[in-house]
Amino acid sequence: MSICIRSPASIANLGPGFDIMSLAITEPYDDVYVEIGHNGNDYIKFVGDYLHYLPSDYKSTTMYPVIEEFRRITGLDFKVRITVRKGIKPASGLGSSGADAAALTYALNKLLGTNLDSKSLIRIAALGETAAAGVPHMDNVAASLLGGLVIINPVTGDFVKVEVPSNYWIVVVLAGSKVSTGEMRKLLPSAIDMRDFKNNSAYASMLIYSLITNNREILSRALMGDSIVEPIRIKFYPHYGIIKETLLKVGAIGVALSGAGPSLFGVFDSEPPRDRIDELLRKSGLRDYVLIITKPTNTGTREVPCNQLNT
Ligand SMILES: Nc1ncnc2c1ncn2[C@@H]1O[C@H](COP(=O)(O)OP(=O)(O)O)[C@@H](O)[C@H]1O
Ligand SMILES: N[C@@H](CCOP(=O)(O)O)C(=O)O
């Protein structure tokens, strides 16, 4: 029995929503082929451009904890053969690690006939993130699984999916590097000031309202209103100022770090001017960046014909 799953990249945090918000985007995405059986050994193979960023030992991938959890839940000792065509660059802040955990969770739920609900699928996929981030954060996997903008309570697992209006565009500028999301999480304080709590809660709530109602002014302040996490992380990203200034100059409603970085994203409500962005980024001296112009997607992990996987 086999299945092919497409899993979208995701932009976590969206400014003030650390660990509680994430947005699925149309491109890039990973395609994951999953086959289960009773014989042989487990096998995970990556194909595509990013092989040197990925673990060679399959037990270190974000898919292994998902396999183990399905074995525990079902009591079955099934074997699994997986091929992943990586379209999402690992460690770029686009939920690359979470996308495959989400794809495999979706695939095994179908192949094993477990019929788990979305809350359970998010919990299982988040276990995969332990391999990349040291903790099972739920935001990226929830958006990859469900599509749209997902708000999740990491304490209880309660979540809502917000359908994103079709007028929005997203620009991602991928530049620089990070050691890992895990390292970028270790920088964060274990307790925060109540003033910051109130600031981020207010902006996170306004972000959702203003996105749905197309309130440009509030959306702008909300997206750029994080006073807790982003101010700490940007010290490690020298390209932050140049990219933010450029995207705002060409009409972005707001700009923030994508996930734990190093990518930044800008939200637009009309088609972004690719050539102008390129010109300004080059003029400002930024080199070795990738410019991605994409859109939010309200579709999460889904089955695709296996011939599209082209492994
Ligand atoms: N299936 C996977 N896809 C991408 N990265 C993976 C995967 N499995 C393990 N990793 C590791 O996880 C790290 C990237 O994940 P992370 O730091 O969370 O960044 P991001 O989610 O932004 O791509 C890299 O060290 C990579 O080798
Ligand atoms: N909420 C997490 C999101 C990490 O996203 P990634 O795409 O950078 O892995 C965090 O901010 O640590």
XYZ file of C-alpha atoms and ligand atoms in Angstrom:
350
model
C 0.000 0.000 0.000
C 1.397 3.367 -0.954
C 0.424 7.029 -1.219
C 1.974 10.336 -2.370
C 1.444 13.465 -0.326
C 2.166 17.107 -1.074
C 2.855 19.217 2.018
C 3.102 23.026 1.909
C 5.711 25.213 3.573
C 4.527 27.396 6.444
C 5.358 30.737 8.016
C 5.207 30.439 11.787
C 4.721 33.172 14.405
C 3.541 35.878 11.954
C 5.081 38.528 14.185
C 3.359 38.483 17.586
C 2.084 34.868 17.488
C 5.098 32.914 18.757
C 4.262 29.184 18.697
C 0.520 29.864 18.292
C 0.098 30.981 14.667
C 1.245 29.724 11.309
C 0.288 30.318 7.703
C 0.492 27.723 4.913
C 1.843 28.973 1.576
C 1.369 27.619 -1.931
C 5.080 27.326 -2.705
C 7.506 25.868 -1.874
C 6.332 22.381 -0.896
C 7.660 18.869 -0.293
C 6.362 15.733 -1.991
C 6.485 12.587 0.095
C 6.023 9.018 -1.172
C 5.089 6.546 1.578
C 4.775 2.767 1.253
C 3.983 0.401 4.130
C 4.396 -3.362 4.350
C 5.401 -6.208 6.658
C 8.829 -7.119 5.300
C 12.241 -5.503 4.945
C 13.606 -2.536 6.878
C 12.472 1.050 7.331
C 13.941 3.266 4.661
C 13.914 7.067 4.223
C 15.508 8.694 1.195
C 15.681 12.395 0.319
C 15.958 13.601 -3.262
C 16.340 17.118 -4.635
C 18.726 20.008 -4.083
C 19.144 20.092 -0.322
C 20.621 16.714 0.548
C 23.648 18.098 2.417
C 21.323 19.889 4.892
C 19.581 16.663 5.863
C 20.469 13.864 8.303
C 21.905 10.723 6.711
C 20.556 8.567 9.543
C 16.793 8.133 9.099
C 16.284 7.971 12.867
C 17.407 11.620 13.091
C 14.754 12.869 10.662
C 11.515 14.488 11.745
C 9.652 11.509 10.296
C 11.041 8.881 12.650
C 9.122 9.981 15.790
C 5.929 9.873 13.700
C 6.599 6.270 12.625
C 7.296 5.281 16.229
C 4.099 6.944 17.469
C 1.924 5.169 14.883
C 3.522 1.848 15.873
C 2.712 2.618 19.515
C -0.895 3.633 18.801
C -1.721 0.730 16.494
C 0.438 -1.933 18.108
C 1.516 -2.910 14.564
C 5.118 -3.536 13.612
C 4.731 -2.242 10.047
C 7.730 -1.321 7.893
C 7.826 1.908 5.979
C 9.620 3.065 2.814
C 9.682 6.821 2.252
C 11.064 9.058 -0.494
C 10.940 12.830 0.042
C 11.467 15.302 -2.776
C 12.566 18.380 -0.824
C 11.283 21.625 -2.267
C 11.519 23.510 1.044
C 15.056 24.403 2.012
C 15.861 23.017 5.481
C 16.615 25.491 8.280
C 15.244 28.418 6.277
C 12.335 29.383 8.549
C 9.690 27.917 6.242
C 8.754 24.871 8.281
C 10.777 22.440 6.176
C 11.184 19.990 9.036
C 7.501 20.165 9.964
C 6.222 19.705 6.409
C 7.538 16.119 6.179
C 6.325 15.188 9.670
C 2.887 16.491 8.630
C 2.963 14.621 5.304
C 3.917 11.340 6.934
C 1.299 11.718 9.672
C -1.382 12.296 7.032
C -0.109 9.355 4.968
C 0.084 6.828 7.826
C -3.351 7.839 9.110
C -4.738 6.963 5.669
C -2.687 3.838 4.985
C -3.252 2.343 8.437
C -6.934 3.384 8.513
C -6.576 4.976 11.946
C -9.087 7.770 11.203
C -7.595 10.132 13.776
C -9.032 13.634 14.147
C -7.049 16.783 13.282
C -6.109 17.476 16.905
C -4.491 14.032 17.180
C -2.763 14.397 13.807
C -1.246 17.734 14.886
C -0.026 16.185 18.150
C 1.652 13.294 16.348
C 3.213 15.454 13.613
C 4.542 17.842 16.281
C 6.450 14.940 17.868
C 8.496 14.942 14.663
C 9.689 18.479 15.388
C 11.529 17.163 18.424
C 14.161 15.840 16.006
C 14.760 19.360 14.620
C 13.895 21.792 17.402
C 14.305 19.738 20.571
C 10.638 20.287 21.479
C 7.388 19.322 19.746
C 6.207 22.814 18.655
C 2.875 22.549 16.845
C 2.580 25.683 14.716
C 4.350 24.635 11.484
C 2.885 21.131 11.363
C -0.637 22.440 12.036
C -0.493 24.862 9.082
C 1.067 22.257 6.775
C -1.578 19.696 7.727
C -4.643 21.947 7.563
C -3.701 24.859 5.283
C -4.857 28.428 5.923
C -3.828 30.360 8.998
C -3.912 28.065 11.996
C -4.118 29.396 15.537
C -3.150 26.735 18.026
C -2.998 26.596 21.801
C 0.178 24.592 22.428
C -0.877 23.922 26.026
C -4.168 22.160 25.208
C -3.870 21.436 21.492
C -7.102 23.355 20.782
C -6.909 25.015 17.381
C -8.867 26.943 14.771
C -8.195 27.224 11.064
C -8.826 30.649 9.570
C -9.446 30.756 5.804
C -7.233 33.473 4.343
C -8.825 35.815 1.765
C -7.459 35.356 -1.756
C -6.254 38.941 -2.250
C -3.031 38.450 -0.246
C 0.435 37.732 -1.593
C 3.505 36.716 0.340
C 7.115 37.600 -0.453
C 9.802 35.515 1.221
C 13.424 36.584 1.128
C 15.717 33.764 2.140
C 19.164 35.040 3.101
C 21.753 34.150 5.713
C 21.530 31.072 7.893
C 20.679 29.791 11.349
C 22.168 26.894 13.252
C 18.721 25.442 13.916
C 15.322 26.358 15.245
C 16.308 24.554 18.434
C 19.239 26.933 18.989
C 17.069 29.970 18.179
C 14.591 28.802 20.820
C 17.277 28.495 23.492
C 17.852 32.271 23.216
C 14.346 33.055 24.418
C 13.453 33.964 28.000
C 11.544 31.456 30.113
C 9.376 34.233 31.600
C 8.154 37.559 30.226
C 6.952 40.908 31.500
C 3.138 41.360 31.709
C 3.470 44.465 29.522
C 4.920 42.351 26.712
C 2.274 39.685 27.258
C -0.472 42.293 26.825
C 1.203 43.861 23.794
C 1.636 40.553 21.943
C -1.820 39.209 22.885
C -3.459 42.381 21.602
C -1.532 42.391 18.332
C -2.003 38.663 17.746
C -5.775 39.105 18.093
C -5.806 42.209 15.896
C -3.734 40.424 13.269
C -6.485 37.881 12.649
C -9.283 40.456 12.653
C -7.446 42.860 10.357
C -6.401 40.124 7.926
C -9.985 38.977 7.477
C -11.436 42.481 7.251
C -8.619 43.855 5.084
C -7.747 46.567 7.609
C -4.322 47.500 6.228
C -3.280 49.896 8.963
C -3.943 47.575 11.897
C -2.561 44.561 10.030
C 0.660 46.472 9.503
C 1.051 47.352 13.182
C 0.066 43.851 14.280
C 2.511 42.046 11.970
C 5.351 44.240 13.165
C 4.241 44.445 16.792
C 6.135 41.566 18.448
C 8.036 42.912 21.465
C 9.240 39.557 22.796
C 10.800 37.110 20.319
C 11.783 38.943 17.148
C 13.817 41.654 18.911
C 16.038 38.916 20.379
C 16.433 36.859 17.222
C 17.153 39.655 14.747
C 20.491 40.339 16.425
C 21.644 37.154 14.676
C 20.436 38.259 11.246
C 22.415 41.169 9.810
C 20.263 41.156 6.640
C 17.067 41.890 8.610
C 17.079 45.695 8.279
C 17.835 45.794 4.544
C 15.143 43.276 3.641
C 12.501 44.827 5.871
C 13.146 48.313 4.535
C 13.080 47.083 0.920
C 9.810 45.193 1.231
C 8.114 48.085 3.004
C 9.372 50.498 0.335
C 7.709 48.448 -2.425
C 4.367 48.252 -0.651
C 4.426 45.435 1.912
C 1.713 45.858 4.526
C 4.050 44.386 7.112
C 7.306 42.453 7.342
C 8.551 40.003 9.982
C 10.881 37.068 10.526
C 9.517 33.850 9.079
C 9.488 31.291 11.887
C 12.822 31.371 13.685
C 14.463 32.918 10.583
C 16.703 33.483 8.731
C 14.003 34.198 6.078
C 11.835 37.280 6.284
C 8.380 37.540 4.775
C 6.255 40.468 3.672
C 2.476 40.515 3.266
C 1.095 42.305 0.195
C -2.456 42.940 -1.006
C -1.502 43.224 -4.670
C 1.033 41.422 -6.840
C 4.529 42.244 -5.532
C 6.988 43.852 -8.004
C 9.640 41.129 -8.329
C 12.080 43.073 -10.518
C 11.957 46.157 -8.304
C 12.541 44.070 -5.159
C 15.519 42.377 -6.821
C 16.912 45.710 -7.956
C 16.625 47.283 -4.493
C 18.055 44.257 -2.689
C 21.048 44.155 -5.045
C 21.585 47.906 -4.750
C 21.640 47.613 -0.979
C 24.475 45.098 -1.281
C 22.595 41.926 -0.361
C 24.067 38.867 -2.095
C 23.149 35.185 -2.130
C 19.475 35.503 -1.422
C 16.471 33.686 -2.846
C 13.322 35.646 -3.592
C 10.084 33.667 -3.427
C 6.784 35.214 -4.459
C 3.902 33.055 -3.351
C 0.389 33.157 -1.887
C -1.279 31.782 1.219
C -3.015 28.467 0.587
C -6.120 27.221 2.345
C -5.258 23.636 1.334
C -2.986 21.595 3.582
C -1.384 18.180 3.036
C -3.117 16.389 0.191
C -2.804 13.323 -1.960
C -1.210 13.812 -5.377
C -0.707 11.281 -8.164
C 2.561 9.425 -7.578
C 3.807 10.174 -11.098
C 4.138 13.831 -9.983
C 6.700 12.766 -7.404
C 9.111 11.718 -10.135
C 11.642 10.061 -7.851
N 12.449 15.894 7.096
C 13.245 16.935 7.352
N 13.161 18.056 6.598
C 13.955 19.115 6.872
N 14.876 19.149 7.855
C 14.998 18.057 8.629
C 14.191 16.916 8.404
N 14.530 15.988 9.322
C 15.493 16.529 10.084
N 15.794 17.769 9.666
C 16.792 18.657 10.270
O 16.085 19.705 10.901
C 16.828 20.930 10.792
C 15.933 21.957 10.108
O 14.785 22.159 10.855
P 14.545 23.517 11.615
O 15.807 23.920 12.318
O 13.324 23.343 12.431
O 14.295 24.549 10.441
P 13.067 24.745 9.449
O 11.882 24.076 10.022
O 12.993 26.212 9.354
O 13.470 24.124 8.160
C 18.059 20.629 9.955
O 19.126 20.428 10.857
C 17.710 19.328 9.261
O 18.845 18.535 9.007
N 7.426 28.837 16.627
C 8.662 28.274 16.157
C 8.622 28.230 14.646
C 9.890 27.766 13.995
O 9.716 27.782 12.596
P 10.891 27.353 11.615
O 10.268 27.298 10.264
O 11.952 28.403 11.716
O 11.371 26.014 12.079
C 9.816 29.161 16.640
O 9.737 30.361 16.420
O 10.756 28.639 17.248
